[in-house]
Coordinates of C-alpha atoms (C1' of nucleotides) in Angstrom, one line a residue:
Chain A
X1 CA 0.0 0.0 0.0
X2 CA 1.6 3.2 -1.2
X3 CA -1.0 5.6 0.3
X4 CA -2.1 5.3 3.9
X5 CA -2.8 7.4 7.0
X6 CA 0.4 8.8 8.4
X7 CA 2.1 7.5 11.5
X8 CA 0.1 8.0 14.7
X9 CA -3.1 8.9 12.9
X10 CA -6.1 6.7 12.0
X11 CA -9.1 6.4 9.7
X12 CA -12.3 5.8 11.5
X13 CA -14.8 3.4 9.9
X14 CA -18.6 3.9 10.2
X15 CA -18.8 1.5 13.1
X16 CA -15.9 3.2 14.9
X17 CA -17.5 6.5 14.4
X18 CA -20.7 5.3 15.9
X19 CA -18.7 4.2 18.9
X20 CA -16.8 7.4 19.0
X21 CA -20.0 9.5 18.8
X22 CA -21.4 7.5 21.6
X23 CA -18.5 8.7 23.7
X24 CA -18.7 12.3 22.5
X25 CA -22.5 12.4 22.9
X26 CA -22.4 10.9 26.4
X27 CA -19.8 13.5 27.6
X28 CA -21.6 16.3 25.8
X29 CA -24.9 15.4 27.5
X30 CA -23.3 15.5 30.9
X31 CA -21.5 18.8 30.2
X32 CA -24.7 20.4 29.0
X33 CA -26.6 19.2 32.0
X34 CA -24.2 21.1 34.1
X35 CA -24.6 24.3 32.1
X36 CA -21.4 24.2 30.1
X37 CA -21.5 26.0 26.7
X38 CA -19.7 24.7 23.7
X39 CA -17.0 26.6 21.8
X40 CA -14.5 25.7 19.1
X41 CA -11.1 27.2 18.2
X42 CA -9.0 26.8 15.1
X43 CA -6.8 23.7 14.5
X44 CA -3.8 26.0 14.1
X45 CA -2.6 28.8 16.3
X46 CA 0.2 31.3 16.1
X47 CA 3.4 29.8 17.5
X48 CA 3.5 32.8 19.8
X49 CA 0.4 31.4 21.4
X50 CA 1.6 27.9 21.7
X51 CA 5.4 28.1 22.4
X52 CA 6.6 28.1 25.9
X53 CA 3.4 27.0 27.5
X54 CA 4.1 23.3 27.9
X55 CA 7.7 23.3 28.9
X56 CA 10.8 22.6 26.8
X57 CA 9.7 19.1 25.8
X58 CA 6.2 20.4 24.8
X59 CA 7.8 22.8 22.4
X60 CA 9.6 20.0 20.7
X61 CA 6.3 18.0 20.4
X62 CA 4.5 20.9 18.6
X63 CA 3.6 20.2 15.0
X64 CA 4.8 23.3 13.2
X65 CA 3.3 24.5 9.9
X66 CA 5.5 25.7 7.1
X67 CA 4.6 29.2 5.9
X68 CA 3.0 29.1 2.5
X69 CA 3.3 31.7 -0.2
X70 CA 6.1 33.4 1.5
X71 CA 9.6 33.7 0.2
X72 CA 12.7 34.7 2.0
X73 CA 14.6 37.8 0.7
X74 CA 18.2 37.0 -0.5
X75 CA 19.8 38.4 2.7
X76 CA 17.3 36.4 4.8
X77 CA 18.1 33.3 2.7
X78 CA 21.7 33.7 3.6
X79 CA 21.0 34.0 7.3
X80 CA 18.7 31.0 7.0
X81 CA 21.4 28.7 5.6
X82 CA 24.0 30.0 7.9
X83 CA 21.8 28.9 10.8
X84 CA 22.1 25.4 9.5
X85 CA 25.9 25.5 9.5
X86 CA 25.6 26.5 13.1
X87 CA 23.6 23.4 13.9
X88 CA 26.8 21.4 14.0
X89 CA 28.1 23.7 16.6
X90 CA 27.1 24.0 20.2
X91 CA 24.1 26.3 20.0
X92 CA 22.0 23.8 18.1
X93 CA 18.7 24.5 19.9
X94 CA 19.0 28.2 19.4
X95 CA 19.8 27.8 15.7
X96 CA 17.0 25.4 15.0
X97 CA 14.6 27.7 16.9
X98 CA 15.7 30.7 14.9
X99 CA 15.5 28.9 11.6
X100 CA 12.1 27.6 12.5
X101 CA 10.9 31.1 13.2
X102 CA 12.0 32.3 9.8
X103 CA 9.9 29.8 7.9
X104 CA 7.1 28.9 10.3
X105 CA 4.8 31.0 12.4
X106 CA 1.9 28.7 12.9
X107 CA 1.4 25.3 14.6
X108 CA -1.3 22.7 15.3
X109 CA -2.8 23.0 18.8
X110 CA -1.2 20.8 21.5
X111 CA -4.2 20.9 23.8
X112 CA -7.4 22.8 24.2
X113 CA -6.6 24.7 27.4
X114 CA -4.1 27.1 26.1
X115 CA -6.2 28.0 23.0
X116 CA -9.1 28.5 25.4
X117 CA -7.1 30.9 27.5
X118 CA -6.4 32.9 24.4
X119 CA -10.1 32.7 23.5
X120 CA -11.0 34.1 26.9
X121 CA -8.6 37.0 26.7
X122 CA -9.7 37.8 23.1
X123 CA -13.4 37.8 24.0
X124 CA -13.3 39.0 27.5
X125 CA -15.8 41.7 26.8
X126 CA -18.4 39.4 25.5
X127 CA -18.0 36.6 28.0
X128 CA -20.3 36.3 31.0
X129 CA -18.2 35.2 34.0
X130 CA -17.9 32.7 35.6
X131 CA -17.6 31.2 32.1
X132 CA -18.3 27.5 31.8
X133 CA -17.2 26.2 28.5
X134 CA -16.8 22.8 26.9
X135 CA -14.8 21.9 23.8
X136 CA -14.4 18.7 22.0
X137 CA -11.8 18.8 19.3
X138 CA -8.6 17.0 18.1
X139 CA -5.2 18.0 19.3
X140 CA -1.8 17.0 17.7
X141 CA 1.5 16.0 19.2
X142 CA 4.6 15.0 17.3
X143 CA 5.2 12.2 19.8
X144 CA 6.4 8.7 19.1
X145 CA 3.1 6.7 19.0
X146 CA 2.6 3.7 21.2
X147 CA -0.2 2.0 23.2
X148 CA -2.8 4.6 24.1
X149 CA -0.8 7.3 22.5
X150 CA -1.6 8.9 19.2
X151 CA -0.3 11.8 17.2
X152 CA -3.9 13.0 16.5
X153 CA -6.4 12.5 19.3
X154 CA -9.5 14.1 20.7
X155 CA -9.8 15.9 24.0
X156 CA -13.1 16.7 25.6
X157 CA -12.5 19.7 27.9
X158 CA -14.7 21.5 30.4
X159 CA -13.4 24.5 32.2
X160 CA -14.8 27.1 34.6
X161 CA -13.0 30.3 34.4
X162 CA -13.4 33.4 36.5
X163 CA -14.3 31.8 39.8
X164 CA -12.1 30.9 42.7
X165 CA -14.8 28.8 44.4
X166 CA -13.8 25.2 45.2
X167 CA -17.4 24.3 44.4
X168 CA -16.2 24.2 40.8
X169 CA -13.7 21.4 41.7
X170 CA -16.5 19.4 43.3
X171 CA -18.7 19.9 40.2
X172 CA -16.0 18.6 37.9
X173 CA -15.5 15.6 40.1
X174 CA -19.3 15.0 39.9
X175 CA -19.1 15.2 36.1
X176 CA -16.3 12.7 36.0
X177 CA -18.4 10.2 37.9
X178 CA -21.5 10.8 35.9
X179 CA -19.6 10.3 32.7
X180 CA -17.9 7.1 33.7
X181 CA -20.9 5.6 35.4
X182 CA -22.8 6.2 32.1
X183 CA -20.0 4.3 30.4
X184 CA -20.1 1.6 33.1
X185 CA -16.3 1.9 33.5
X186 CA -15.0 1.5 37.0
X187 CA -12.5 4.2 37.9
X188 CA -10.5 5.7 40.7
X189 CA -10.1 9.5 40.9
X190 CA -6.6 10.5 42.1
X191 CA -6.5 13.9 43.7
X192 CA -3.7 16.1 44.8
X193 CA -2.9 19.8 45.2
X194 CA 0.1 21.6 43.7
X195 CA 0.3 23.7 46.9
X196 CA 1.2 20.6 48.8
X197 CA 4.0 19.9 46.3
X198 CA 5.1 23.5 46.7
X199 CA 5.2 23.0 50.4
X200 CA 7.5 20.0 49.9
X201 CA 9.9 22.1 47.9
X202 CA 9.7 24.8 50.5
X203 CA 10.3 22.3 53.3
X204 CA 13.6 21.5 51.6
X205 CA 14.4 25.1 51.1
X206 CA 14.4 24.6 47.4
X207 CA 11.2 26.4 46.2
X208 CA 12.9 27.1 42.8
X209 CA 13.3 23.4 42.1
X210 CA 9.6 22.6 42.3
X211 CA 9.5 21.3 38.7
X212 CA 12.4 18.9 39.1
X213 CA 10.8 17.7 42.3
X214 CA 7.4 17.1 40.9
X215 CA 8.7 15.4 37.7
X216 CA 10.6 12.9 39.9
X217 CA 7.8 12.3 42.4
X218 CA 5.4 11.7 39.5
X219 CA 7.3 8.6 38.5
X220 CA 7.0 7.0 41.9
X221 CA 4.6 4.2 41.1
X222 CA 6.5 3.5 37.9
X223 CA 10.1 3.3 39.0
X224 CA 9.9 3.0 42.8
X225 CA 11.1 5.0 45.7
X226 CA 14.8 4.2 45.3
X227 CA 14.9 5.4 41.8
X228 CA 13.0 8.5 42.6
X229 CA 15.6 9.3 45.2
X230 CA 18.4 8.7 42.7
X231 CA 16.8 11.0 40.3
X232 CA 16.3 13.7 42.9
X233 CA 20.0 13.5 43.9
X234 CA 21.0 13.8 40.2
X235 CA 18.9 17.0 40.1
X236 CA 20.8 18.5 43.1
X237 CA 18.8 17.4 46.1
X238 CA 20.9 16.2 48.9
X239 CA 20.5 13.1 51.0
X240 CA 18.9 14.9 54.0
X241 CA 16.3 16.3 51.6
X242 CA 15.4 12.9 50.4
X243 CA 15.2 11.5 53.9
X244 CA 12.9 14.3 54.8
X245 CA 10.4 13.7 52.1
X246 CA 10.6 9.9 51.6
X247 CA 8.2 9.2 54.5
X248 CA 5.7 11.4 52.7
X249 CA 6.1 9.5 49.5
X250 CA 5.8 6.2 51.2
X251 CA 2.6 7.0 53.0
X252 CA -0.2 4.5 52.7
X253 CA -3.7 4.2 54.2
X254 CA -6.9 6.1 54.0
X255 CA -7.2 9.7 52.9
X256 CA -7.7 10.8 56.6
X257 CA -4.5 9.1 57.6
X258 CA -2.6 10.7 54.8
X259 CA -4.0 14.1 55.7
X260 CA -3.0 13.6 59.3
X261 CA 0.6 12.9 58.4
X262 CA 0.8 15.8 56.0
X263 CA -0.6 18.0 58.7
X264 CA 2.3 17.2 60.9
X265 CA 5.0 17.8 58.3
X266 CA 3.8 20.7 56.2
X267 CA 0.9 22.0 58.3
X268 CA 3.0 25.0 59.5
X269 CA 4.2 26.0 56.1
X270 CA 1.7 28.6 54.8
X271 CA 1.3 27.3 51.3
X272 CA 1.1 23.7 52.7
X273 CA -1.6 24.7 55.1
X274 CA -3.6 26.3 52.2
X275 CA -3.2 23.2 50.1
X276 CA -4.4 21.0 52.9
X277 CA -7.4 23.1 53.6
X278 CA -8.4 23.1 49.9
X279 CA -8.1 19.3 49.7
X280 CA -10.1 18.8 52.9
X281 CA -12.8 21.1 51.6
X282 CA -13.0 19.3 48.3
X283 CA -13.0 15.9 49.9
X284 CA -15.7 16.8 52.4
X285 CA -18.0 18.4 49.8
X286 CA -17.5 15.5 47.5
X287 CA -18.4 13.1 50.2
X288 CA -21.6 15.0 50.7
X289 CA -22.3 14.6 47.0
X290 CA -21.8 10.9 47.3
X291 CA -18.5 10.8 45.5
X292 CA -16.5 8.2 47.3
X293 CA -13.9 6.9 44.8
X294 CA -11.4 9.7 45.4
X295 CA -8.0 8.7 46.4
X296 CA -5.6 11.3 47.8
X297 CA -2.4 10.7 46.0
X298 CA 0.5 13.0 47.0
X299 CA 2.7 11.5 44.3
X300 CA 0.4 12.8 41.6
X301 CA 2.2 15.7 40.0
X302 CA 1.2 16.1 36.3
X303 CA 3.6 17.5 33.8
X304 CA 1.9 20.6 32.8
X305 CA 3.3 23.4 34.9
X306 CA 0.5 25.9 34.7
X307 CA -1.4 24.1 37.4
X308 CA -1.4 25.9 40.8
X309 CA -4.1 24.2 42.9
X310 CA -6.1 21.0 42.7
X311 CA -4.8 18.4 40.3
X312 CA -6.8 15.4 39.3
X313 CA -6.3 12.3 37.2
X314 CA -8.6 9.4 36.5
X315 CA -7.4 5.8 36.0
X316 CA -9.6 2.9 34.8
X317 CA -9.4 0.1 37.3
X318 CA -7.6 -3.1 36.3
X319 CA -6.4 -1.7 33.0
X320 CA -3.0 -1.1 31.5
X321 CA -3.7 2.3 30.4
X322 CA -2.4 5.8 31.2
X323 CA -4.8 8.3 32.7
X324 CA -8.0 8.7 30.8
X325 CA -8.9 12.0 32.2
X326 CA -6.9 14.8 33.8
X327 CA -7.2 18.3 35.0
X328 CA -6.6 20.9 37.6
X329 CA -6.8 24.5 38.7
X330 CA -4.6 27.2 37.1
X331 CA -4.6 30.6 38.7
X332 CA -3.0 32.6 36.0
X333 CA -3.1 31.0 32.6
X334 CA -4.7 34.0 31.0
X335 CA -2.0 36.2 32.5
X336 CA 0.5 35.1 29.8
X337 CA -1.9 36.6 27.3
X338 CA -2.3 39.8 29.1
X339 CA -5.3 39.2 31.4
X340 CA -4.0 38.5 34.9
X341 CA -5.7 37.4 38.1
X342 CA -8.3 35.1 36.5
X343 CA -8.5 31.7 38.0
X344 CA -9.8 28.7 36.2
X345 CA -10.2 25.0 36.7
X346 CA -10.9 22.3 34.2
X347 CA -10.8 18.7 33.2
X348 CA -10.2 16.8 29.9
X349 CA -11.5 13.4 28.9
X350 CA -9.2 11.6 26.6
X351 CA -11.7 10.2 24.2
X352 CA -9.4 7.9 22.3
X353 CA -8.1 6.2 25.5
X354 CA -11.6 5.8 26.8
X355 CA -12.5 4.2 23.5
X356 CA -9.7 1.7 23.9
X357 CA -10.9 0.9 27.5
X358 CA -14.5 0.5 26.5
X359 CA -13.5 -1.7 23.5
X360 CA -11.2 -3.9 25.7
X361 CA -13.9 -4.4 28.3
X362 CA -16.7 -4.8 25.8
X363 CA -18.7 -1.9 27.3
X364 CA -20.1 -0.4 24.2
X365 CA -23.9 -0.7 24.0
X366 CA -25.1 -3.8 22.2
X367 CA -27.1 -2.0 19.6
X368 CA -24.3 0.4 18.8
X369 CA -24.0 -0.9 15.2
X370 CA -27.6 -0.1 14.4
X371 CA -27.5 3.0 12.3
X372 CA -30.8 2.9 10.4
X373 CA -34.0 1.2 11.7
X374 CA -35.7 0.1 8.5
X375 CA -34.8 -1.1 5.1
X376 CA -37.4 -1.2 2.3
X377 CA -36.8 -4.1 0.0
X378 CA -37.0 -3.0 -3.6
X379 CA -39.2 -5.1 -5.9
X380 CA -39.2 -2.8 -8.9
X381 CA -40.1 0.7 -10.0
X382 CA -43.8 0.6 -9.1
X383 CA -43.2 -0.9 -5.7
X384 CA -40.3 1.4 -4.8
X385 CA -42.2 4.5 -5.9
X386 CA -44.8 3.4 -3.4
X387 CA -42.1 2.9 -0.7
X388 CA -40.9 6.4 -1.3
X389 CA -44.2 7.7 0.3
X390 CA -44.1 5.2 3.1
X391 CA -40.5 6.2 3.9
X392 CA -41.4 9.8 4.1
X393 CA -44.1 9.1 6.5
X394 CA -41.8 7.1 8.7
X395 CA -39.1 9.7 8.7
X396 CA -41.6 12.4 9.7
X397 CA -42.3 10.2 12.8
X398 CA -38.6 10.1 13.5
X399 CA -38.0 6.6 12.2
X400 CA -34.9 6.4 10.1
X401 CA -35.2 4.3 7.0
X402 CA -33.9 3.8 3.5
X403 CA -35.0 2.1 0.3
X404 CA -32.6 -0.3 -1.4
X405 CA -31.7 1.6 -4.5
X406 CA -32.0 -1.3 -7.0
X407 CA -34.4 -4.1 -7.5
X408 CA -31.6 -6.6 -6.9
X409 CA -32.1 -10.2 -6.0
X410 CA -33.8 -10.6 -2.7
X411 CA -30.9 -12.5 -1.3
X412 CA -28.6 -9.6 -2.0
X413 CA -30.9 -7.1 -0.4
X414 CA -31.4 -9.2 2.7
X415 CA -27.7 -9.7 3.0
X416 CA -27.2 -5.9 2.8
X417 CA -29.8 -5.5 5.5
X418 CA -28.1 -8.1 7.6
X419 CA -24.6 -6.7 7.1
X420 CA -25.7 -3.2 7.9
X421 CA -27.6 -4.4 11.0
X422 CA -31.0 -3.1 10.2
X423 CA -33.4 -4.3 12.9
X424 CA -36.3 -4.3 10.4
X425 CA -37.0 -4.9 6.8
X426 CA -40.2 -4.0 5.1
X427 CA -41.3 -5.9 2.0
X428 CA -43.9 -4.2 -0.2
X429 CA -44.7 -6.1 -3.4
X430 CA -47.6 -6.0 -5.8
X431 CA -49.8 -8.1 -3.5
X432 CA -49.1 -5.9 -0.5
X433 CA -49.9 -2.7 -2.3
X434 CA -53.2 -4.1 -3.4
X435 CA -54.1 -4.8 0.3
X436 CA -52.6 -1.6 1.7
X437 CA -50.3 -3.7 3.9
X438 CA -46.7 -4.7 4.0
X439 CA -44.6 -7.4 5.5
X440 CA -42.5 -6.3 8.4
X441 CA -39.6 -8.6 9.2
X442 CA -37.7 -8.5 12.4
X443 CA -34.1 -9.2 11.4
X444 CA -33.1 -10.3 14.8
X445 CA -35.7 -13.0 15.4
X446 CA -36.5 -13.7 11.7
X447 CA -40.2 -13.3 12.5
X448 CA -42.4 -11.5 10.1
X449 CA -45.9 -10.3 10.0
X450 CA -48.3 -8.5 7.7
X451 CA -49.2 -5.0 8.9
X452 CA -51.5 -2.3 7.5
X453 CA -49.7 0.8 6.2
X454 CA -51.6 2.9 8.7
X455 CA -50.3 1.2 11.8
X456 CA -46.7 0.8 10.6
X457 CA -45.2 3.9 12.3
X458 CA -46.9 3.1 15.5
X459 CA -45.6 -0.4 15.4
X460 CA -42.0 0.8 14.9
X461 CA -42.0 3.6 17.5
Chain B
rG1 C1' 16.9 11.4 21.0
rU2 C1' 17.7 5.7 22.9
rA3 C1' 16.4 0.4 22.7
rU4 C1' 13.8 -3.6 20.6
rC5 C1' 10.5 -6.4 17.5
rU6 C1' 7.7 -6.9 13.1
rU7 C1' 6.7 -6.7 7.6
rU8 C1' 4.0 -13.1 3.0
rA9 C1' -3.7 -12.5 -0.4
rG10 C1' -8.5 -7.3 1.5
rU11 C1' -7.5 -9.0 7.1
rU12 C1' -5.0 -12.4 10.7
rC13 C1' -1.3 -15.6 10.1
rA14 C1' 1.6 -20.6 8.5
rG15 C1' 5.6 -21.6 5.3
rU16 C1' 10.6 -27.5 7.2
rU17 C1' 18.8 -27.6 6.5
rG18 C1' 17.8 -22.6 1.0
rG19 C1' 14.8 -26.8 -3.6
rU20 C1' 9.6 -27.7 -8.6
rU21 C1' 3.5 -24.3 -9.3
rA22 C1' 4.0 -19.9 -1.9
rG23 C1' -0.6 -22.2 1.7
rA24 C1' -4.8 -21.8 5.6
rA25 C1' -8.7 -19.3 8.1
rC26 C1' -11.8 -15.3 7.9
rG27 C1' -13.6 -11.8 4.3
rU28 C1' -15.1 -10.9 -1.0
rC29 C1' -17.7 -12.7 -5.4
rG30 C1' -20.7 -16.6 -7.8
rG31 C1' -23.8 -21.0 -7.2
rA32 C1' -27.1 -24.7 -4.3
rU33 C1' -32.1 -21.0 -3.3
rU34 C1' -35.7 -15.8 -9.4
rG35 C1' -40.3 -13.4 -2.4
rU36 C1' -36.2 -14.0 2.5
rG37 C1' -30.4 -12.5 5.4
rG38 C1' -27.7 -14.2 9.6
rU39 C1' -26.4 -21.4 9.7
rU40 C1' -24.7 -25.2 6.0
rC41 C1' -22.6 -27.2 1.3
rC42 C1' -20.0 -26.4 -3.6
rG43 C1' -16.9 -23.2 -6.6
rA44 C1' -14.0 -18.8 -8.1
rA45 C1' -11.1 -14.6 -7.9
rG46 C1' -7.3 -12.5 -5.1
rG47 C1' 0.3 -12.5 -4.0
rU48 C1' 6.2 -7.3 -7.7
rC49 C1' 6.7 -12.5 -0.4
rG50 C1' 8.0 -4.0 2.4
rU51 C1' 12.1 -1.8 -1.2
rG52 C1' 17.0 -2.3 -3.2
rA53 C1' 21.5 -4.8 -3.4
rG54 C1' 24.5 -9.2 -2.2
rU55 C1' 25.7 -14.7 -1.4
rU56 C1' 24.0 -19.1 -4.4
rC57 C1' 23.0 -23.5 -9.8
rG58 C1' 18.6 -21.9 -7.0
rA59 C1' 16.2 -17.0 -1.9
rA60 C1' 9.7 -15.8 1.2
rU61 C1' 13.9 -18.4 3.8
rC62 C1' 20.9 -16.4 4.6
rU63 C1' 23.8 -11.2 4.7
rC64 C1' 23.7 -5.8 4.3
rA65 C1' 21.3 -1.1 3.5
rC66 C1' 16.9 1.6 3.3
rA67 C1' 11.7 2.3 4.3
rA68 C1' 7.1 1.6 6.9
rG69 C1' 4.7 0.0 11.3
rG70 C1' 4.4 -1.6 16.5
rU71 C1' 6.3 -1.8 21.6
rA72 C1' 9.3 0.1 25.7
rC73 C1' 12.3 4.3 27.5
rC74 C1' 12.9 9.8 27.6
rC75 C1' 8.6 12.6 27.8
rC76 C1' 3.5 13.2 28.0
rA77 C1' -2.0 12.7 29.3

RNA sequence: GUAUCUUUAGUUCAGUUGGUUAGAACGUCGGAUUGUGGUUCCGAAGGUCGUGAGUUCGAAUCUCACAAGGUACCCCA
């Protein structure tokens, strides 16, 4: 095959689309029921908007778009090529960045949150705050694909911006549970707070190294405590530091027990105290709202460094799958676009990973492959003309139907009905027209009965 | 950027120390059955063995290079 979808991207068949739409529709329905309003933003954004928001690694993973219809002037051309000769020297990254800037000013969006922040800043005068928006669109990352990881995938975001209230966190947790219970997928919600992680850094007197600290801690369940400590030491944390925090990382038990321990260690650091209060509030309110699958996980860090408060991740139980939903609070994301002091909190469902989970567990609804309810068998011109009217009547009643376009052999038409998973076939031949009736065949049971035209739509409701 | 595996029919795969005409299952198409599909039976079509070079009398099989795809790191959600 010479022509195929490029690495990390996929075509979606009709059946796959029905399954995907089931996911999107379920999430959309829950979002709407909580008063979120839908927006969309363009697939591409200015590199100014995208660069520097996701850390150094994120910049590398941005898909950049080559400028079209633009030509470099001769002197620029010279500079451009000289940048490539520099690439062999030490300042590689700088040269590549410069060269990129000369020929590319746009990129594909990397997530939905940063474009949303730009959206909020651009439309601040038209937006009613607190603004609850949802957005379901693809994002692109130039990552090496592997299991549960694609170069083009959909995120389903919901954010509340312009409100500091922790009620928003609770609402998002509710949404998570509503969505996954609709899917029938058992999950655990992992909750943490960036302020607690900041307190760790402060406890060690190394507030500036918070990123190194969180990146290392995040790996705990993957590489184990010893390796985390090794990594920390490589990043410049000393042995005493590690000894101070290792009991924190090792903590097991109920949320209450963890909180108690945290209280003792970081309770007298201002930012730690704040973090603990926030977590307690969210846990208590969630409990009142019958959310009881939250696990306080102080090793949860999350890579994106714009988070400042609550951070949350969802894992499917008993599955080898990365997190299927993530989110958190960011106090100043719009600040980078010139609109400071607006706090937001949001979550994002990873539709493609959820798809993989539902597929693996066989949780898609049984009738998902039913696209159209009725097929009219075509017996010839006179008969199909007649079916045209019947079909219009059924569609007006909200019953989807189609007429087989040719008067092919019955076997062929029935096979089509079967392959396309029509639940019903209607046969209208000469005899039936004469009697103002038709044969309705149930394709699941194989049973068929003769029904008057008048009572057809009622029967199919 | 690092490591590792894979590539044979539309799909999933088999293919012996290198030996004649490269096989199976499923799918597709036709027939058994011209007003009845999903079961069954019969038949057919479908392959530059990823690409290129090398070794050999002879390569799907051995060697090398390249390409594409997967998986695990790094990283990320």
